Amino acid sequence: MADSRRLLSEETLQIRDDRAIARALRILERRAGNPGQALGDVTTCEAFFRLRLGGETREHLEVAFLDSQHRLIAVERLFSGSVDGAEVRPRVIVQRALALNAVSVLMAHNHPSGNVEPSAADRAVTTQLKSALRLVEIRLLDHFVVTANGVASMAPREWV
């Protein structure tokens, strides 16, 4: 009986948490996720991507395409994978950025493992994408690694 009450209580808490996250995501999307909204500061970007990706159980990569004033043109989930990786094709990101006439991009992916530290593969993809974008005069501003409990920005580490 006590176990069933505890389980019910945990399920109720999970439902409440999910609703709170959904509300927070709607607020953040209203403030920073709509076309024309500025995504210029790291704190806003971290919160935005953490709410979008932090609870995912598979790895996903999303890209925010920005204009010359760092205003959002669009944000798109371009790649999805398994629990420990997603194959990223820089060509697809460059094509999308050109199609949207983006001047710069922000990129974020999640680590379902909970380890917020960027891996060697994460750093390699960042370098590869930065080079590919640079060829068409588009800047990669930052790459965020997201978990349920935190976000790591690669720009302050000079990995972007």
JSON list of C-alpha atoms in Angstrom, two decimals:
[
{"chain": "A", "resi": 1, "resn": "MET", "atom": "CA", "xyz": [0.00, 0.00, 0.00]},
{"chain": "A", "resi": 2, "resn": "ALA", "atom": "CA", "xyz": [2.77, 2.45, 0.94]},
{"chain": "A", "resi": 3, "resn": "ASP", "atom": "CA", "xyz": [4.66, 1.53, -2.24]},
{"chain": "A", "resi": 4, "resn": "SER", "atom": "CA", "xyz": [1.61, 2.20, -4.41]},
{"chain": "A", "resi": 5, "resn": "ARG", "atom": "CA", "xyz": [1.07, 5.58, -2.72]},
{"chain": "A", "resi": 6, "resn": "ARG", "atom": "CA", "xyz": [4.73, 6.48, -3.22]},
{"chain": "A", "resi": 7, "resn": "LEU", "atom": "CA", "xyz": [4.53, 5.40, -6.88]},
{"chain": "A", "resi": 8, "resn": "LEU", "atom": "CA", "xyz": [1.37, 7.44, -7.36]},
{"chain": "A", "resi": 9, "resn": "SER", "atom": "CA", "xyz": [3.05, 10.39, -5.69]},
{"chain": "A", "resi": 10, "resn": "GLU", "atom": "CA", "xyz": [6.09, 10.06, -7.98]},
{"chain": "A", "resi": 11, "resn": "GLU", "atom": "CA", "xyz": [3.81, 9.87, -11.02]},
{"chain": "A", "resi": 12, "resn": "THR", "atom": "CA", "xyz": [1.92, 12.94, -9.83]},
{"chain": "A", "resi": 13, "resn": "LEU", "atom": "CA", "xyz": [5.18, 14.83, -9.35]},
{"chain": "A", "resi": 14, "resn": "GLN", "atom": "CA", "xyz": [6.33, 13.78, -12.82]},
{"chain": "A", "resi": 15, "resn": "ILE", "atom": "CA", "xyz": [3.08, 15.06, -14.34]},
{"chain": "A", "resi": 16, "resn": "ARG", "atom": "CA", "xyz": [3.39, 18.36, -12.45]},
{"chain": "A", "resi": 17, "resn": "ASP", "atom": "CA", "xyz": [7.03, 18.72, -13.53]},
{"chain": "A", "resi": 18, "resn": "ASP", "atom": "CA", "xyz": [6.15, 18.00, -17.16]},
{"chain": "A", "resi": 19, "resn": "ARG", "atom": "CA", "xyz": [3.42, 20.64, -17.07]},
{"chain": "A", "resi": 20, "resn": "ALA", "atom": "CA", "xyz": [5.79, 23.19, -15.49]},
{"chain": "A", "resi": 21, "resn": "ILE", "atom": "CA", "xyz": [8.43, 22.46, -18.14]},
{"chain": "A", "resi": 22, "resn": "ALA", "atom": "CA", "xyz": [5.84, 22.83, -20.89]},
{"chain": "A", "resi": 23, "resn": "ARG", "atom": "CA", "xyz": [4.76, 26.21, -19.46]},
{"chain": "A", "resi": 24, "resn": "ALA", "atom": "CA", "xyz": [8.37, 27.37, -19.14]},
{"chain": "A", "resi": 25, "resn": "LEU", "atom": "CA", "xyz": [9.11, 26.29, -22.70]},
{"chain": "A", "resi": 26, "resn": "ARG", "atom": "CA", "xyz": [6.08, 28.22, -23.99]},
{"chain": "A", "resi": 27, "resn": "ILE", "atom": "CA", "xyz": [7.27, 31.34, -22.15]},
{"chain": "A", "resi": 28, "resn": "LEU", "atom": "CA", "xyz": [10.82, 30.99, -23.44]},
{"chain": "A", "resi": 29, "resn": "GLU", "atom": "CA", "xyz": [9.63, 30.29, -26.97]},
{"chain": "A", "resi": 30, "resn": "ARG", "atom": "CA", "xyz": [7.43, 33.39, -26.78]},
{"chain": "A", "resi": 31, "resn": "ARG", "atom": "CA", "xyz": [10.41, 35.45, -25.64]},
{"chain": "A", "resi": 32, "resn": "ALA", "atom": "CA", "xyz": [13.24, 33.90, -27.64]},
{"chain": "A", "resi": 33, "resn": "GLY", "atom": "CA", "xyz": [11.83, 31.24, -29.93]},
{"chain": "A", "resi": 34, "resn": "ASN", "atom": "CA", "xyz": [9.82, 33.36, -32.28]},
{"chain": "A", "resi": 35, "resn": "PRO", "atom": "CA", "xyz": [11.22, 34.74, -35.51]},
{"chain": "A", "resi": 36, "resn": "GLY", "atom": "CA", "xyz": [12.63, 38.20, -34.91]},
{"chain": "A", "resi": 37, "resn": "GLN", "atom": "CA", "xyz": [13.50, 37.62, -31.26]},
{"chain": "A", "resi": 38, "resn": "ALA", "atom": "CA", "xyz": [17.11, 38.22, -30.23]},
{"chain": "A", "resi": 39, "resn": "LEU", "atom": "CA", "xyz": [19.23, 35.26, -29.20]},
{"chain": "A", "resi": 40, "resn": "GLY", "atom": "CA", "xyz": [22.33, 37.29, -28.46]},
{"chain": "A", "resi": 41, "resn": "ASP", "atom": "CA", "xyz": [23.18, 36.44, -24.88]},
{"chain": "A", "resi": 42, "resn": "VAL", "atom": "CA", "xyz": [24.52, 33.11, -23.67]},
{"chain": "A", "resi": 43, "resn": "THR", "atom": "CA", "xyz": [22.13, 32.80, -20.72]},
{"chain": "A", "resi": 44, "resn": "THR", "atom": "CA", "xyz": [19.04, 33.04, -22.93]},
{"chain": "A", "resi": 45, "resn": "CYS", "atom": "CA", "xyz": [20.52, 30.58, -25.43]},
{"chain": "A", "resi": 46, "resn": "GLU", "atom": "CA", "xyz": [21.43, 28.09, -22.72]},
{"chain": "A", "resi": 47, "resn": "ALA", "atom": "CA", "xyz": [17.93, 28.20, -21.20]},
{"chain": "A", "resi": 48, "resn": "PHE", "atom": "CA", "xyz": [16.30, 28.01, -24.62]},
{"chain": "A", "resi": 49, "resn": "PHE", "atom": "CA", "xyz": [18.21, 24.92, -25.72]},
{"chain": "A", "resi": 50, "resn": "ARG", "atom": "CA", "xyz": [18.09, 23.28, -22.29]},
{"chain": "A", "resi": 51, "resn": "LEU", "atom": "CA", "xyz": [14.31, 23.42, -22.25]},
{"chain": "A", "resi": 52, "resn": "ARG", "atom": "CA", "xyz": [14.16, 22.12, -25.82]},
{"chain": "A", "resi": 53, "resn": "LEU", "atom": "CA", "xyz": [16.70, 19.30, -25.43]},
{"chain": "A", "resi": 54, "resn": "GLY", "atom": "CA", "xyz": [17.40, 18.64, -21.74]},
{"chain": "A", "resi": 55, "resn": "GLY", "atom": "CA", "xyz": [14.77, 15.97, -21.19]},
{"chain": "A", "resi": 56, "resn": "GLU", "atom": "CA", "xyz": [15.36, 13.99, -24.39]},
{"chain": "A", "resi": 57, "resn": "THR", "atom": "CA", "xyz": [16.32, 10.32, -24.11]},
{"chain": "A", "resi": 58, "resn": "ARG", "atom": "CA", "xyz": [17.98, 10.20, -27.54]},
{"chain": "A", "resi": 59, "resn": "GLU", "atom": "CA", "xyz": [20.61, 12.55, -28.89]},
{"chain": "A", "resi": 60, "resn": "HIS", "atom": "CA", "xyz": [19.35, 15.38, -31.11]},
{"chain": "A", "resi": 61, "resn": "LEU", "atom": "CA", "xyz": [21.04, 18.35, -32.75]},
{"chain": "A", "resi": 62, "resn": "GLU", "atom": "CA", "xyz": [19.22, 21.63, -33.25]},
{"chain": "A", "resi": 63, "resn": "VAL", "atom": "CA", "xyz": [20.35, 24.74, -35.07]},
{"chain": "A", "resi": 64, "resn": "ALA", "atom": "CA", "xyz": [19.15, 28.30, -34.56]},
{"chain": "A", "resi": 65, "resn": "PHE", "atom": "CA", "xyz": [19.53, 30.37, -37.71]},
{"chain": "A", "resi": 66, "resn": "LEU", "atom": "CA", "xyz": [20.08, 34.08, -37.06]},
{"chain": "A", "resi": 67, "resn": "ASP", "atom": "CA", "xyz": [20.10, 37.33, -39.01]},
{"chain": "A", "resi": 68, "resn": "SER", "atom": "CA", "xyz": [22.77, 40.04, -38.81]},
{"chain": "A", "resi": 69, "resn": "GLN", "atom": "CA", "xyz": [21.32, 41.35, -35.52]},
{"chain": "A", "resi": 70, "resn": "HIS", "atom": "CA", "xyz": [21.28, 37.86, -33.93]},
{"chain": "A", "resi": 71, "resn": "ARG", "atom": "CA", "xyz": [17.52, 37.72, -34.29]},
{"chain": "A", "resi": 72, "resn": "LEU", "atom": "CA", "xyz": [16.02, 34.30, -34.77]},
{"chain": "A", "resi": 73, "resn": "ILE", "atom": "CA", "xyz": [14.97, 33.36, -38.27]},
{"chain": "A", "resi": 74, "resn": "ALA", "atom": "CA", "xyz": [14.18, 29.74, -37.39]},
{"chain": "A", "resi": 75, "resn": "VAL", "atom": "CA", "xyz": [15.23, 26.93, -35.08]},
{"chain": "A", "resi": 76, "resn": "GLU", "atom": "CA", "xyz": [15.19, 23.40, -36.43]},
{"chain": "A", "resi": 77, "resn": "ARG", "atom": "CA", "xyz": [15.98, 19.91, -35.20]},
{"chain": "A", "resi": 78, "resn": "LEU", "atom": "CA", "xyz": [18.13, 18.65, -38.06]},
{"chain": "A", "resi": 79, "resn": "PHE", "atom": "CA", "xyz": [19.57, 15.39, -36.73]},
{"chain": "A", "resi": 80, "resn": "SER", "atom": "CA", "xyz": [18.49, 12.67, -34.32]},
{"chain": "A", "resi": 81, "resn": "GLY", "atom": "CA", "xyz": [20.33, 9.58, -33.22]},
{"chain": "A", "resi": 82, "resn": "SER", "atom": "CA", "xyz": [20.56, 7.04, -30.47]},
{"chain": "A", "resi": 83, "resn": "VAL", "atom": "CA", "xyz": [21.27, 7.34, -26.75]},
{"chain": "A", "resi": 84, "resn": "ASP", "atom": "CA", "xyz": [24.93, 8.07, -27.35]},
{"chain": "A", "resi": 85, "resn": "GLY", "atom": "CA", "xyz": [25.29, 9.81, -30.68]},
{"chain": "A", "resi": 86, "resn": "ALA", "atom": "CA", "xyz": [23.79, 11.40, -33.76]},
{"chain": "A", "resi": 87, "resn": "GLU", "atom": "CA", "xyz": [25.42, 11.66, -37.16]},
{"chain": "A", "resi": 88, "resn": "VAL", "atom": "CA", "xyz": [25.78, 15.30, -38.19]},
{"chain": "A", "resi": 89, "resn": "ARG", "atom": "CA", "xyz": [26.17, 16.37, -41.80]},
{"chain": "A", "resi": 90, "resn": "PRO", "atom": "CA", "xyz": [27.61, 19.91, -42.12]},
{"chain": "A", "resi": 91, "resn": "ARG", "atom": "CA", "xyz": [26.33, 20.05, -45.71]},
{"chain": "A", "resi": 92, "resn": "VAL", "atom": "CA", "xyz": [22.72, 19.93, -44.47]},
{"chain": "A", "resi": 93, "resn": "ILE", "atom": "CA", "xyz": [23.32, 22.76, -41.99]},
{"chain": "A", "resi": 94, "resn": "VAL", "atom": "CA", "xyz": [25.04, 24.90, -44.64]},
{"chain": "A", "resi": 95, "resn": "GLN", "atom": "CA", "xyz": [22.21, 24.27, -47.12]},
{"chain": "A", "resi": 96, "resn": "ARG", "atom": "CA", "xyz": [19.57, 25.22, -44.56]},
{"chain": "A", "resi": 97, "resn": "ALA", "atom": "CA", "xyz": [21.49, 28.35, -43.48]},
{"chain": "A", "resi": 98, "resn": "LEU", "atom": "CA", "xyz": [21.77, 29.49, -47.10]},
{"chain": "A", "resi": 99, "resn": "ALA", "atom": "CA", "xyz": [18.10, 28.73, -47.79]},
{"chain": "A", "resi": 100, "resn": "LEU", "atom": "CA", "xyz": [17.08, 30.83, -44.78]},
{"chain": "A", "resi": 101, "resn": "ASN", "atom": "CA", "xyz": [19.59, 33.59, -45.64]},
{"chain": "A", "resi": 102, "resn": "ALA", "atom": "CA", "xyz": [21.15, 33.27, -42.18]},
{"chain": "A", "resi": 103, "resn": "VAL", "atom": "CA", "xyz": [24.20, 35.33, -41.27]},
{"chain": "A", "resi": 104, "resn": "SER", "atom": "CA", "xyz": [25.09, 33.23, -38.24]},
{"chain": "A", "resi": 105, "resn": "VAL", "atom": "CA", "xyz": [24.02, 30.06, -36.44]},
{"chain": "A", "resi": 106, "resn": "LEU", "atom": "CA", "xyz": [23.90, 28.60, -32.96]},
{"chain": "A", "resi": 107, "resn": "MET", "atom": "CA", "xyz": [24.05, 24.86, -32.59]},
{"chain": "A", "resi": 108, "resn": "ALA", "atom": "CA", "xyz": [23.07, 22.66, -29.65]},
{"chain": "A", "resi": 109, "resn": "HIS", "atom": "CA", "xyz": [22.84, 18.97, -28.97]},
{"chain": "A", "resi": 110, "resn": "ASN", "atom": "CA", "xyz": [22.00, 16.96, -25.91]},
{"chain": "A", "resi": 111, "resn": "HIS", "atom": "CA", "xyz": [23.84, 14.26, -24.00]},
{"chain": "A", "resi": 112, "resn": "PRO", "atom": "CA", "xyz": [21.21, 11.88, -22.57]},
{"chain": "A", "resi": 113, "resn": "SER", "atom": "CA", "xyz": [23.97, 10.38, -20.40]},
{"chain": "A", "resi": 114, "resn": "GLY", "atom": "CA", "xyz": [23.96, 13.54, -18.28]},
{"chain": "A", "resi": 115, "resn": "ASN", "atom": "CA", "xyz": [27.63, 14.30, -18.97]},
{"chain": "A", "resi": 116, "resn": "VAL", "atom": "CA", "xyz": [27.72, 17.97, -19.94]},
{"chain": "A", "resi": 117, "resn": "GLU", "atom": "CA", "xyz": [31.36, 17.93, -21.08]},
{"chain": "A", "resi": 118, "resn": "PRO", "atom": "CA", "xyz": [31.84, 18.17, -24.86]},
{"chain": "A", "resi": 119, "resn": "SER", "atom": "CA", "xyz": [33.46, 15.05, -26.28]},
{"chain": "A", "resi": 120, "resn": "ALA", "atom": "CA", "xyz": [36.31, 14.95, -28.78]},
{"chain": "A", "resi": 121, "resn": "ALA", "atom": "CA", "xyz": [33.73, 14.09, -31.45]},
{"chain": "A", "resi": 122, "resn": "ASP", "atom": "CA", "xyz": [31.66, 17.15, -30.43]},
{"chain": "A", "resi": 123, "resn": "ARG", "atom": "CA", "xyz": [34.70, 19.37, -30.80]},
{"chain": "A", "resi": 124, "resn": "ALA", "atom": "CA", "xyz": [35.61, 17.83, -34.16]},
{"chain": "A", "resi": 125, "resn": "VAL", "atom": "CA", "xyz": [32.11, 18.37, -35.58]},
{"chain": "A", "resi": 126, "resn": "THR", "atom": "CA", "xyz": [32.20, 21.96, -34.32]},
{"chain": "A", "resi": 127, "resn": "THR", "atom": "CA", "xyz": [35.50, 22.63, -36.08]},
{"chain": "A", "resi": 128, "resn": "GLN", "atom": "CA", "xyz": [34.27, 20.97, -39.27]},
{"chain": "A", "resi": 129, "resn": "LEU", "atom": "CA", "xyz": [31.01, 22.93, -39.28]},
{"chain": "A", "resi": 130, "resn": "LYS", "atom": "CA", "xyz": [32.73, 26.22, -38.49]},
{"chain": "A", "resi": 131, "resn": "SER", "atom": "CA", "xyz": [35.02, 25.72, -41.50]},
{"chain": "A", "resi": 132, "resn": "ALA", "atom": "CA", "xyz": [32.15, 24.74, -43.81]},
{"chain": "A", "resi": 133, "resn": "LEU", "atom": "CA", "xyz": [30.07, 27.74, -42.78]},
{"chain": "A", "resi": 134, "resn": "ARG", "atom": "CA", "xyz": [33.00, 30.12, -43.07]},
{"chain": "A", "resi": 135, "resn": "LEU", "atom": "CA", "xyz": [33.32, 29.21, -46.77]},
{"chain": "A", "resi": 136, "resn": "VAL", "atom": "CA", "xyz": [29.90, 30.75, -47.39]},
{"chain": "A", "resi": 137, "resn": "GLU", "atom": "CA", "xyz": [30.39, 33.68, -44.98]},
{"chain": "A", "resi": 138, "resn": "ILE", "atom": "CA", "xyz": [28.18, 32.37, -42.18]},
{"chain": "A", "resi": 139, "resn": "ARG", "atom": "CA", "xyz": [29.44, 32.47, -38.60]},
{"chain": "A", "resi": 140, "resn": "LEU", "atom": "CA", "xyz": [29.06, 29.69, -36.06]},
{"chain": "A", "resi": 141, "resn": "LEU", "atom": "CA", "xyz": [28.56, 31.70, -32.85]},
{"chain": "A", "resi": 142, "resn": "ASP", "atom": "CA", "xyz": [28.41, 28.86, -30.34]},
{"chain": "A", "resi": 143, "resn": "HIS", "atom": "CA", "xyz": [27.79, 25.16, -29.83]},
{"chain": "A", "resi": 144, "resn": "PHE", "atom": "CA", "xyz": [26.00, 24.10, -26.65]},
{"chain": "A", "resi": 145, "resn": "VAL", "atom": "CA", "xyz": [26.02, 20.67, -25.02]},
{"chain": "A", "resi": 146, "resn": "VAL", "atom": "CA", "xyz": [22.81, 20.20, -23.06]},
{"chain": "A", "resi": 147, "resn": "THR", "atom": "CA", "xyz": [21.77, 17.84, -20.29]},
{"chain": "A", "resi": 148, "resn": "ALA", "atom": "CA", "xyz": [18.79, 17.81, -17.97]},
{"chain": "A", "resi": 149, "resn": "ASN", "atom": "CA", "xyz": [20.96, 19.44, -15.30]},
{"chain": "A", "resi": 150, "resn": "GLY", "atom": "CA", "xyz": [23.19, 21.83, -17.20]},
{"chain": "A", "resi": 151, "resn": "VAL", "atom": "CA", "xyz": [24.58, 23.34, -20.35]},
{"chain": "A", "resi": 152, "resn": "ALA", "atom": "CA", "xyz": [28.15, 23.75, -21.58]},
{"chain": "A", "resi": 153, "resn": "SER", "atom": "CA", "xyz": [28.99, 26.50, -24.05]},
{"chain": "A", "resi": 154, "resn": "MET", "atom": "CA", "xyz": [31.99, 25.89, -26.30]},
{"chain": "A", "resi": 155, "resn": "ALA", "atom": "CA", "xyz": [32.59, 29.56, -27.22]},
{"chain": "A", "resi": 156, "resn": "PRO", "atom": "CA", "xyz": [34.11, 30.63, -23.86]},
{"chain": "A", "resi": 157, "resn": "ARG", "atom": "CA", "xyz": [36.54, 27.70, -24.17]},
{"chain": "A", "resi": 158, "resn": "GLU", "atom": "CA", "xyz": [37.51, 29.01, -27.61]},
{"chain": "A", "resi": 159, "resn": "TRP", "atom": "CA", "xyz": [36.38, 25.77, -29.25]},
{"chain": "A", "resi": 160, "resn": "VAL", "atom": "CA", "xyz": [34.16, 27.66, -31.68]}
]
